mmCIF file of C-alpha atoms and ligand atoms in Angstrom:
data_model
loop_
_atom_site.group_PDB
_atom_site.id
_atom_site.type_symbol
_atom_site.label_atom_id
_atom_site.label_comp_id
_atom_site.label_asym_id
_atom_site.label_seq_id
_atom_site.Cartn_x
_atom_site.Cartn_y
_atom_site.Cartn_z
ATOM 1 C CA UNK A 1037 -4.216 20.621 -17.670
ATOM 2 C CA UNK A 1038 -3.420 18.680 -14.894
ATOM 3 C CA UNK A 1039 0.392 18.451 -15.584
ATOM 4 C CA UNK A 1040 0.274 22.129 -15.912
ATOM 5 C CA UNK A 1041 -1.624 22.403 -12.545
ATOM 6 C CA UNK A 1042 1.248 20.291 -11.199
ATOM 7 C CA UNK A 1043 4.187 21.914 -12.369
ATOM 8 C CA UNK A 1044 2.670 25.148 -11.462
ATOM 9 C CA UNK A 1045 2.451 23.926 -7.743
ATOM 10 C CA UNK A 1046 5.654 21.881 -7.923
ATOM 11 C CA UNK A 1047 7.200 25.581 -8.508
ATOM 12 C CA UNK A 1048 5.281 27.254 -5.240
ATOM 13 C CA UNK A 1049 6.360 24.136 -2.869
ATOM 14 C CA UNK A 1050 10.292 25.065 -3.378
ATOM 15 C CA UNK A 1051 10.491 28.360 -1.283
ATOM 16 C CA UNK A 1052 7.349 26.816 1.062
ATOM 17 C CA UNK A 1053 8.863 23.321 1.543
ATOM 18 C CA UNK A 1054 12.134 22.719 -0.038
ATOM 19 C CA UNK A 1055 11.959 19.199 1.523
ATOM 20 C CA UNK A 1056 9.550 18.165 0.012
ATOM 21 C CA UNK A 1057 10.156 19.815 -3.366
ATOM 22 C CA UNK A 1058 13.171 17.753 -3.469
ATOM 23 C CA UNK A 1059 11.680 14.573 -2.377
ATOM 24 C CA UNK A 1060 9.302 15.267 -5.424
ATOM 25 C CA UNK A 1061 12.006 16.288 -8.127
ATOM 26 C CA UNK A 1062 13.831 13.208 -7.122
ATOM 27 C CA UNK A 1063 10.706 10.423 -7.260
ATOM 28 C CA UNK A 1064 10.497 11.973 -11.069
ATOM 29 C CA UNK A 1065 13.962 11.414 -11.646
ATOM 30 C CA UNK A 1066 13.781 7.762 -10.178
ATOM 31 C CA UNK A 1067 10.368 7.252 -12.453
ATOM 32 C CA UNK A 1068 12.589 8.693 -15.204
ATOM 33 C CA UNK A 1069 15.854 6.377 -14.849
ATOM 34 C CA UNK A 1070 13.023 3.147 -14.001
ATOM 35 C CA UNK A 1071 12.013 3.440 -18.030
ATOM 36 C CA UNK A 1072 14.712 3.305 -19.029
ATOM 37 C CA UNK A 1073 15.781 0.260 -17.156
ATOM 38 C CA UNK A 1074 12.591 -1.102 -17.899
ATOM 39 C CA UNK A 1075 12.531 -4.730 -17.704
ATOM 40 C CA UNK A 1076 10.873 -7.836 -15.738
ATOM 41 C CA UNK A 1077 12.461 -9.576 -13.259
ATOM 42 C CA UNK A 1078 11.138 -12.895 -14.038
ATOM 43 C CA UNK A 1079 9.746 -13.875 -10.179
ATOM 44 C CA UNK A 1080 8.643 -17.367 -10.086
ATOM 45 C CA UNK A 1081 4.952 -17.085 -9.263
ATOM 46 C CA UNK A 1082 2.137 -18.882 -7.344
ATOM 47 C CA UNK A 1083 -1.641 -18.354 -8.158
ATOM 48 C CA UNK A 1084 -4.113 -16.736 -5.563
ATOM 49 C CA UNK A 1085 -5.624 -20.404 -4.461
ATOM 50 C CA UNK A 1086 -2.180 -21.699 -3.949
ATOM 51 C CA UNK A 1087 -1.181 -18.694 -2.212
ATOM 52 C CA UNK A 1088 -3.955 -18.780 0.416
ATOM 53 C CA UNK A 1089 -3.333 -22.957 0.531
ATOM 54 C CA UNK A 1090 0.207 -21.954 1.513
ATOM 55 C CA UNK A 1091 -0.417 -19.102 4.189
ATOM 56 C CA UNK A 1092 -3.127 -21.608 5.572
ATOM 57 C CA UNK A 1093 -0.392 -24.408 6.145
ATOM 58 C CA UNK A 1094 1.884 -21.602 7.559
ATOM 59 C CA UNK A 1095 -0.662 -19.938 9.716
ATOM 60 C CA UNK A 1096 -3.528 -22.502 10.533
ATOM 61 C CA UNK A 1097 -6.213 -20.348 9.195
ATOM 62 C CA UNK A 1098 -6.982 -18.219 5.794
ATOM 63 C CA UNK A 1099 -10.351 -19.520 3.828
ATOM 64 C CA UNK A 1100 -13.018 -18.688 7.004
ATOM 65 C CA UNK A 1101 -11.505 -15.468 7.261
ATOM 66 C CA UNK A 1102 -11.797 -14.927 3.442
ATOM 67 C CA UNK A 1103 -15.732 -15.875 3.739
ATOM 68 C CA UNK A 1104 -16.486 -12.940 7.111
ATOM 69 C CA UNK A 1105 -18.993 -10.581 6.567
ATOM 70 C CA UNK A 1106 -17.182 -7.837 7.249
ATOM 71 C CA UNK A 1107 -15.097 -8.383 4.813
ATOM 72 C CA UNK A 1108 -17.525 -8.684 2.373
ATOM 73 C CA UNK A 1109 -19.223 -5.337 3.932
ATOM 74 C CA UNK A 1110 -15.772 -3.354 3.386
ATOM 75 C CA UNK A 1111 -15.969 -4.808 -0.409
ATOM 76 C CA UNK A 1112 -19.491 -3.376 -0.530
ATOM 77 C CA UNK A 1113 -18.734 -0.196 0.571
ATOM 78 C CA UNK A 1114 -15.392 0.490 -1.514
ATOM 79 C CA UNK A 1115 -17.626 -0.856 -4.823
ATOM 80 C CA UNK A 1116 -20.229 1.665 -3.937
ATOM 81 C CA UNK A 1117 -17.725 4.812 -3.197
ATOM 82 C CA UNK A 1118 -15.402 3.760 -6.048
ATOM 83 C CA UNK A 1119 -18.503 3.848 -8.584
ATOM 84 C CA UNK A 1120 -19.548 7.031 -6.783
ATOM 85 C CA UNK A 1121 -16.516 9.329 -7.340
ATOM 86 C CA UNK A 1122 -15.728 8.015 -10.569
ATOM 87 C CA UNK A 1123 -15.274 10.804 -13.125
ATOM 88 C CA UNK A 1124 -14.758 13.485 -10.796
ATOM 89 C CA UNK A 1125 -12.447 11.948 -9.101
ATOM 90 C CA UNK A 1126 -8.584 13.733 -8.500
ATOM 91 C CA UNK A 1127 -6.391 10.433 -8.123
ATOM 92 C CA UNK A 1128 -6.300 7.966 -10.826
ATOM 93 C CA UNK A 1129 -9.254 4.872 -9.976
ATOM 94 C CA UNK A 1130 -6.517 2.303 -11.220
ATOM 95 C CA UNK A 1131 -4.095 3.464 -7.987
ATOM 96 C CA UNK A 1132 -7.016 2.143 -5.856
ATOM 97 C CA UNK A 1133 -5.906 -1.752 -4.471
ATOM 98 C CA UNK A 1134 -6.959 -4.455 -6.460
ATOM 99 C CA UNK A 1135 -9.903 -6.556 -4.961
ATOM 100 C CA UNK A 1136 -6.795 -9.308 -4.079
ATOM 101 C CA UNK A 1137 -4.394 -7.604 -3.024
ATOM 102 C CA UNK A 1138 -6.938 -5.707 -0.909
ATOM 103 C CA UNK A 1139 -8.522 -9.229 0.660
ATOM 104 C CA UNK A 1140 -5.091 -10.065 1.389
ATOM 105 C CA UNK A 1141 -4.264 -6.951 3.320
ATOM 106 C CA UNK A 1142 -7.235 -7.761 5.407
ATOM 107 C CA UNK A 1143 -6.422 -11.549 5.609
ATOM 108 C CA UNK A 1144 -3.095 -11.169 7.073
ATOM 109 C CA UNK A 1145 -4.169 -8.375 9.480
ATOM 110 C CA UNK A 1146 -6.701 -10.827 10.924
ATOM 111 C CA UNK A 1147 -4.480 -13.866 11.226
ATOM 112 C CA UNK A 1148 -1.430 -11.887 12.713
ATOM 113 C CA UNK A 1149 -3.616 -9.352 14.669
ATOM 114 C CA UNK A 1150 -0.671 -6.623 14.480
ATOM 115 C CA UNK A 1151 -0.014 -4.031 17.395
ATOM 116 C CA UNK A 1152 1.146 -1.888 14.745
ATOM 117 C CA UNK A 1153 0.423 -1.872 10.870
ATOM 118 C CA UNK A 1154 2.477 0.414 8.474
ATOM 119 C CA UNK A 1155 1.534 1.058 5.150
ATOM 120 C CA UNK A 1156 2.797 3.770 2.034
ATOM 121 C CA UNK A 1157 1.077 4.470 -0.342
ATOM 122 C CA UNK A 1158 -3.095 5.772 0.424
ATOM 123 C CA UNK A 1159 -4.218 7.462 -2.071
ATOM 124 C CA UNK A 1160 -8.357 7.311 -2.045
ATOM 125 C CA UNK A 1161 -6.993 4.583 1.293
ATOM 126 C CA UNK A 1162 -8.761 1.330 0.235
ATOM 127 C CA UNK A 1163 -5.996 -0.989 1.290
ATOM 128 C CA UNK A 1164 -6.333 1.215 4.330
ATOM 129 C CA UNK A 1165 -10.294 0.406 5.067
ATOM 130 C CA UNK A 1166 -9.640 -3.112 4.793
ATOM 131 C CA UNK A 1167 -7.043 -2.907 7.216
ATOM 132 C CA UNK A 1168 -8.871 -0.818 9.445
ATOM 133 C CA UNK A 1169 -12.080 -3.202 9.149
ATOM 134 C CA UNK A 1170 -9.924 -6.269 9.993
ATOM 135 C CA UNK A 1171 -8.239 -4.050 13.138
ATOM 136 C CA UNK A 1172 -11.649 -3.659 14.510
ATOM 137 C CA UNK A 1173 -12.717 -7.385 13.721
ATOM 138 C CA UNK A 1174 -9.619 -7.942 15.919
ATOM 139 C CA UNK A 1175 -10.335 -5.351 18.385
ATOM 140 C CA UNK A 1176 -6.860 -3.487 18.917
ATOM 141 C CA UNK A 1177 -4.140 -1.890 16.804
ATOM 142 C CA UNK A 1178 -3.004 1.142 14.959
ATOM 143 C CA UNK A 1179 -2.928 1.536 11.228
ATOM 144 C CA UNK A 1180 -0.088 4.429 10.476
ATOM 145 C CA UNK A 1181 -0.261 5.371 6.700
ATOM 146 C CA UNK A 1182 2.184 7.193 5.519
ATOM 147 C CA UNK A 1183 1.552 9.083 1.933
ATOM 148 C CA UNK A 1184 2.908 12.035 -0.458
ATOM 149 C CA UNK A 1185 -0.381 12.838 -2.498
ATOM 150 C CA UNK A 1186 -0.516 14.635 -5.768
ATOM 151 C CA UNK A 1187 0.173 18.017 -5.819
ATOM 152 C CA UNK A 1188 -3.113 19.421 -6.534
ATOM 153 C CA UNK A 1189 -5.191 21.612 -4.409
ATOM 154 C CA UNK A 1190 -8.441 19.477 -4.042
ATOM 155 C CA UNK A 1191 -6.692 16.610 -2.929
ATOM 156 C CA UNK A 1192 -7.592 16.464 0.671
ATOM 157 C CA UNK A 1193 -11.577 15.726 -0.556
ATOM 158 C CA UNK A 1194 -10.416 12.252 -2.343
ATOM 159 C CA UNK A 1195 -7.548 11.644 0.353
ATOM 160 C CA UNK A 1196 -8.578 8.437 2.170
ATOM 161 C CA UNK A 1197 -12.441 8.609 1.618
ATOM 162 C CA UNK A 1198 -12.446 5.175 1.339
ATOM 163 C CA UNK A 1199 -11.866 5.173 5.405
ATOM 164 C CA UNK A 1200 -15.414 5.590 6.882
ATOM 165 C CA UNK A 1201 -15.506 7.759 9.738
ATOM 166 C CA UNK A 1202 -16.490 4.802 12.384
ATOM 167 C CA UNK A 1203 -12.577 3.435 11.324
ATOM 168 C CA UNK A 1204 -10.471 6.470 12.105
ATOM 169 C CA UNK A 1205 -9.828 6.444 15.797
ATOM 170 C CA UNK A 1206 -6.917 4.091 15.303
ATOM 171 C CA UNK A 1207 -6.015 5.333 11.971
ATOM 172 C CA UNK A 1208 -2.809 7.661 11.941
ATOM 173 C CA UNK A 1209 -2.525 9.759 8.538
ATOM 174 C CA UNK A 1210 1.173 11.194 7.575
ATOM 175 C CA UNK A 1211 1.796 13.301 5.210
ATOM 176 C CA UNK A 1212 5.261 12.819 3.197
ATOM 177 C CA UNK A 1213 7.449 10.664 1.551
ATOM 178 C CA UNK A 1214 8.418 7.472 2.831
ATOM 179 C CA UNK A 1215 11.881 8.383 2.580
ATOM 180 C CA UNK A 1216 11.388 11.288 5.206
ATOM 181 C CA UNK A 1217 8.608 9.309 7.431
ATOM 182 C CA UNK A 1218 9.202 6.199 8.048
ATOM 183 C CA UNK A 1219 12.718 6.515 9.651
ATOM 184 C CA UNK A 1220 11.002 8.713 11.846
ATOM 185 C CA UNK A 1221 7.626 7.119 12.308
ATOM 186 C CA UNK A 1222 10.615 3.809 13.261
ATOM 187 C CA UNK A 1223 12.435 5.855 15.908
ATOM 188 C CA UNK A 1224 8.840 6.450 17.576
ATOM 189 C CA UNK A 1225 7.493 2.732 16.497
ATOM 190 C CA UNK A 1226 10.206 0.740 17.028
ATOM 191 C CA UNK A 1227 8.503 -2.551 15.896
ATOM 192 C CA UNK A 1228 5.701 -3.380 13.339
ATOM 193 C CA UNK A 1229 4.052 -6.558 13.067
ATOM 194 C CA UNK A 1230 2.740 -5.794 9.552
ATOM 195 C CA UNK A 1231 4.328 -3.135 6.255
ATOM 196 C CA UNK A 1232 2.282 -2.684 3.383
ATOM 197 C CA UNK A 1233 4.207 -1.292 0.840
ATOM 198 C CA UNK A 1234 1.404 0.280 -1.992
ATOM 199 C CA UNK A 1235 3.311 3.873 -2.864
ATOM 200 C CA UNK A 1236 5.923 4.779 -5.471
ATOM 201 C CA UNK A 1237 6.597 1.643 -6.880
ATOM 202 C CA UNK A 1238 10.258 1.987 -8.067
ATOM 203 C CA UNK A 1239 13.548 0.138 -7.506
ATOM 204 C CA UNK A 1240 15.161 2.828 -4.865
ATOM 205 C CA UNK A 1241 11.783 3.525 -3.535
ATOM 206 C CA UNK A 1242 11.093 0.305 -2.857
ATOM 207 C CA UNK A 1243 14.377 -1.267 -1.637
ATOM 208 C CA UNK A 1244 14.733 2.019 0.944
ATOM 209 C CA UNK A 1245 11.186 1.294 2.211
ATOM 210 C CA UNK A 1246 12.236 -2.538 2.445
ATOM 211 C CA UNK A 1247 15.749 -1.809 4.111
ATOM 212 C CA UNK A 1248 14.597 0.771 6.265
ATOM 213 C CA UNK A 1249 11.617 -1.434 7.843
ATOM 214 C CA UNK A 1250 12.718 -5.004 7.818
ATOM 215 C CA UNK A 1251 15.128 -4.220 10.888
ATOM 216 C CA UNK A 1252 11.864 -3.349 12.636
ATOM 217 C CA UNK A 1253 9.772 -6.223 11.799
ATOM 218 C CA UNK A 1254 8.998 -8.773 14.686
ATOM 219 C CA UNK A 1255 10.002 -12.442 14.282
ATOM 220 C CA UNK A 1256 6.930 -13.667 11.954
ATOM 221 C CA UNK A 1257 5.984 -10.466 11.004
ATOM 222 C CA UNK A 1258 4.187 -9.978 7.130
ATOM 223 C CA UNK A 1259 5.615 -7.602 4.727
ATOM 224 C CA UNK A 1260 3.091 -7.072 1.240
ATOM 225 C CA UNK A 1261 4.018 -5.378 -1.510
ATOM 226 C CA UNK A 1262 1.696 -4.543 -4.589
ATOM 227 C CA UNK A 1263 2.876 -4.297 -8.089
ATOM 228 C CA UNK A 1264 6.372 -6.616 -7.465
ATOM 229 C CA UNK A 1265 6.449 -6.644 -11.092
ATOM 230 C CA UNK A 1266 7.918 -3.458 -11.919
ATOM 231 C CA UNK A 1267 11.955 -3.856 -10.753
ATOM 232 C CA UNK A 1268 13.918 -6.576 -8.742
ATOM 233 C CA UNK A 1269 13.579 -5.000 -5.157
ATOM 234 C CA UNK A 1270 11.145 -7.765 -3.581
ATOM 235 C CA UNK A 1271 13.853 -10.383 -5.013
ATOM 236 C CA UNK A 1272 16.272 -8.880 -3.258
ATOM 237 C CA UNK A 1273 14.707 -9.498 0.308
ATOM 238 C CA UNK A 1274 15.562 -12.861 -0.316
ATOM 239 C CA UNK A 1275 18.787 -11.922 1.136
ATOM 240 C CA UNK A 1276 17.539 -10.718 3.916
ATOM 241 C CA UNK A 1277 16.455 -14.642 4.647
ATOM 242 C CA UNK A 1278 12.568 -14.200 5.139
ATOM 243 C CA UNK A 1279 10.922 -17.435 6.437
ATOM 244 C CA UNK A 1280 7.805 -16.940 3.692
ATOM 245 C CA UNK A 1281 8.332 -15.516 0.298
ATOM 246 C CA UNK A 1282 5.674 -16.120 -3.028
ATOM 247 C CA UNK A 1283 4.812 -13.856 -5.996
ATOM 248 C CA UNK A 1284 1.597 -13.829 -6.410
ATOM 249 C CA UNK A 1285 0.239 -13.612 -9.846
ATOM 250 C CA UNK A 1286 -3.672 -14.035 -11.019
ATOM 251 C CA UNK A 1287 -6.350 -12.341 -12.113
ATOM 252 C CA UNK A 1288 -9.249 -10.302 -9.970
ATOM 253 C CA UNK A 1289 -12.626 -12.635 -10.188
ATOM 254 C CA UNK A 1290 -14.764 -9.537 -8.725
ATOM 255 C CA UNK A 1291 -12.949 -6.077 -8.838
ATOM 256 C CA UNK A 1292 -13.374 -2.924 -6.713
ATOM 257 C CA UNK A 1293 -13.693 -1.162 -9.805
ATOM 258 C CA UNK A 1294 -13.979 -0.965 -13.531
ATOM 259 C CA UNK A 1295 -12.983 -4.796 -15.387
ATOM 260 C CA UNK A 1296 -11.399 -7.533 -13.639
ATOM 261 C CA UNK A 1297 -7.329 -6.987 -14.210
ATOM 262 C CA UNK A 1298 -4.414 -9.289 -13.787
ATOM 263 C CA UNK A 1299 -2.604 -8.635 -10.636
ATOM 264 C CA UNK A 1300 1.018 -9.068 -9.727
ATOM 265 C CA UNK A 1301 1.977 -8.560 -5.324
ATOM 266 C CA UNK A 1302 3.884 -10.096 -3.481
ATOM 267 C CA UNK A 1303 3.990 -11.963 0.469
ATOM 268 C CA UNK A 1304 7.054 -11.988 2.789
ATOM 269 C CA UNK A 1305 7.168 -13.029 6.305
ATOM 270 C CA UNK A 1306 10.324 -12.532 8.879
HETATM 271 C C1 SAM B 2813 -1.062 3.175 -5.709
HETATM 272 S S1 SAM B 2813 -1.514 4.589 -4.778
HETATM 273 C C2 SAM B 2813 -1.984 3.895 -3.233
HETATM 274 C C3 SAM B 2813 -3.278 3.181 -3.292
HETATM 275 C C4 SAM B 2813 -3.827 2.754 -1.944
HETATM 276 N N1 SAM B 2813 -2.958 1.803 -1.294
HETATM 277 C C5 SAM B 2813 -5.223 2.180 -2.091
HETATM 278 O O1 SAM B 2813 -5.389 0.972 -1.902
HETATM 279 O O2 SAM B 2813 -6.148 2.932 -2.413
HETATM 280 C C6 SAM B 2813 0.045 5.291 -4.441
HETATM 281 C C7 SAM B 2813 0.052 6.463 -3.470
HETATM 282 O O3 SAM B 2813 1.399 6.701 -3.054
HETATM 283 C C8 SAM B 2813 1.662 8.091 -3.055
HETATM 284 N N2 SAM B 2813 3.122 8.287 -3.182
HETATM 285 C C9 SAM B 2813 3.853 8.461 -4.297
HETATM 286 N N3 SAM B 2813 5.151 8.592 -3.990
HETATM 287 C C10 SAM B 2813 5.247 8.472 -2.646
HETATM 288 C C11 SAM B 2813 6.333 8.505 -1.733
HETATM 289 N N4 SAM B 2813 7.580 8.699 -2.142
HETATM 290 N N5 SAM B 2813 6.074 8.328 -0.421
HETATM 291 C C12 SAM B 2813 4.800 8.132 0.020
HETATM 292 N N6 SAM B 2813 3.731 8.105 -0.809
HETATM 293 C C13 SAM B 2813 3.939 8.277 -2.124
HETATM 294 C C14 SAM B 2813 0.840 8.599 -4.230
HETATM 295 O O4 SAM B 2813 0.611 9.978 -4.190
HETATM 296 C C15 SAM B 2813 -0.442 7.778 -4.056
HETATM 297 O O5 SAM B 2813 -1.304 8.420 -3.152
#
């Protein structure tokens, strides 16, 4: 039903947006050509403890931060809505954040305090209402999210409503690929102090989103990316020399939703 729904729209975009009918054919083809060449890249990994020990020695802070209340309000909240909107919900609950990869978009926006924060990838937007909760703990910056949602008409009810209204004044919603945003979003944005990478999670998507934004990132600036697992592309940045890199690899003690899950994301900084 839903597939059908989806070609049937897929068909109506091309004479209404050819763009973006092409930047949709071609993210199937890449999903297509990234079974085939299924495969792990075998990252050398850290666990979540000895990830946070790490950023701590790097940074000075992590733990305290882990242990505010707002934090722990924003995990509240997501819990609640996530529980709420489950079964008639339009995106898929398991393309929500996991609860650590979620923490550690919040973590790093409090201990770098970023000007400006871009992210792919929002989907119900609860990596974006933990970064928007940590902008306000830090009292300035500007979350820009950049996101291609399904193509199905009821989208724009689930479409960030994780985000309470109280977050949105410095929250900056595009709609569109990240191929045809963020050069863009760059020209206007020249620098970013913090990329969170959480949308199409192939090989080309990933390496153009990592190519296209690591010229922009400030001296000590954090780059996450979720799901590292799938291809090679957050190995390659190791050519790009980043001061900080770790794969992290554990296992959720107190998810956002449905059973704790192993987890798989990854930490870079310039
Ligand atoms: C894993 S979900 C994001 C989850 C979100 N970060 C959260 O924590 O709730 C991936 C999102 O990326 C979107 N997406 C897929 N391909 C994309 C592309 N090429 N550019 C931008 N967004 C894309 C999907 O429609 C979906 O909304």
């Amino acid at each position: 039903m839903r597939r059908a729904e989806t070609l049937a729209n897929l068909a109506l975009l091309l004479p209404r947006r050819p763009q973006e009918f092409r930047d949709r054919v071609a993210a199937y083809a890449d999903l297509g050509l990234e079974l085939l060449r299924r495969g792990s890249p075998g990252y050398e990994t850290v666990s979540w403890p000895s990830a946070i020990g790490e950023i701590e020695a790097h940074l000075g802070r992590g733990t305290e931060i882990l242990e505010e209340p707002a934090l722990r309000e924003t995990e509240q909240d997501t819990r609640r809505l996530l529980k709420d909107i489950s079964g008639g919900d339009l995106f898929s609950p398991r393309w929500a954040a996991d609860s650590r990869f979620a923490r550690l978009c919040y973590l790093s926006c409090r201990l770098i305090e970023p000007e400006v924060t871009v992210e792919t990838g929002v989907a119900y937007g609860v990596s974006s209402a933990f970064i928007l909760r940590a902008i306000e703990e830090n009292g300035r910056g500007t979350l820009h999210s950049v996101d291609l949602p399904p193509l199905r008409r009821e989208y724009k009810k689930f479409w960030g409503i994780a985000v309470p209204d109280a977050l949105r004044d410095r929250w900056r919603l595009h709609r569109g690929s990240s191929s045809r945003i963020l050069p863009r979003l760059l020209e206007k944005t020249p620098t970013v102090d913090l990329f969170v990478h959480d949308s199409l999670h192939t090989q080309r998507n990933m390496r153009r989103e990592f190519d296209t934004v690591w010229p922009h990132l400030r001296n000590g600036a954090v780059l996450l990316a979720d799901d590292v697992e799938r291809n090679r592309a957050f190995g390659e940045l190791r050519q790009k020399s980043p001061a900080f890199w770790r794969v992290v690899k554990d296992r959720e003690s107190s998810p956002l939703h449905g059973r704790a899950a192993p987890v798989m994301f990854g930490i870079a900084m310039k």
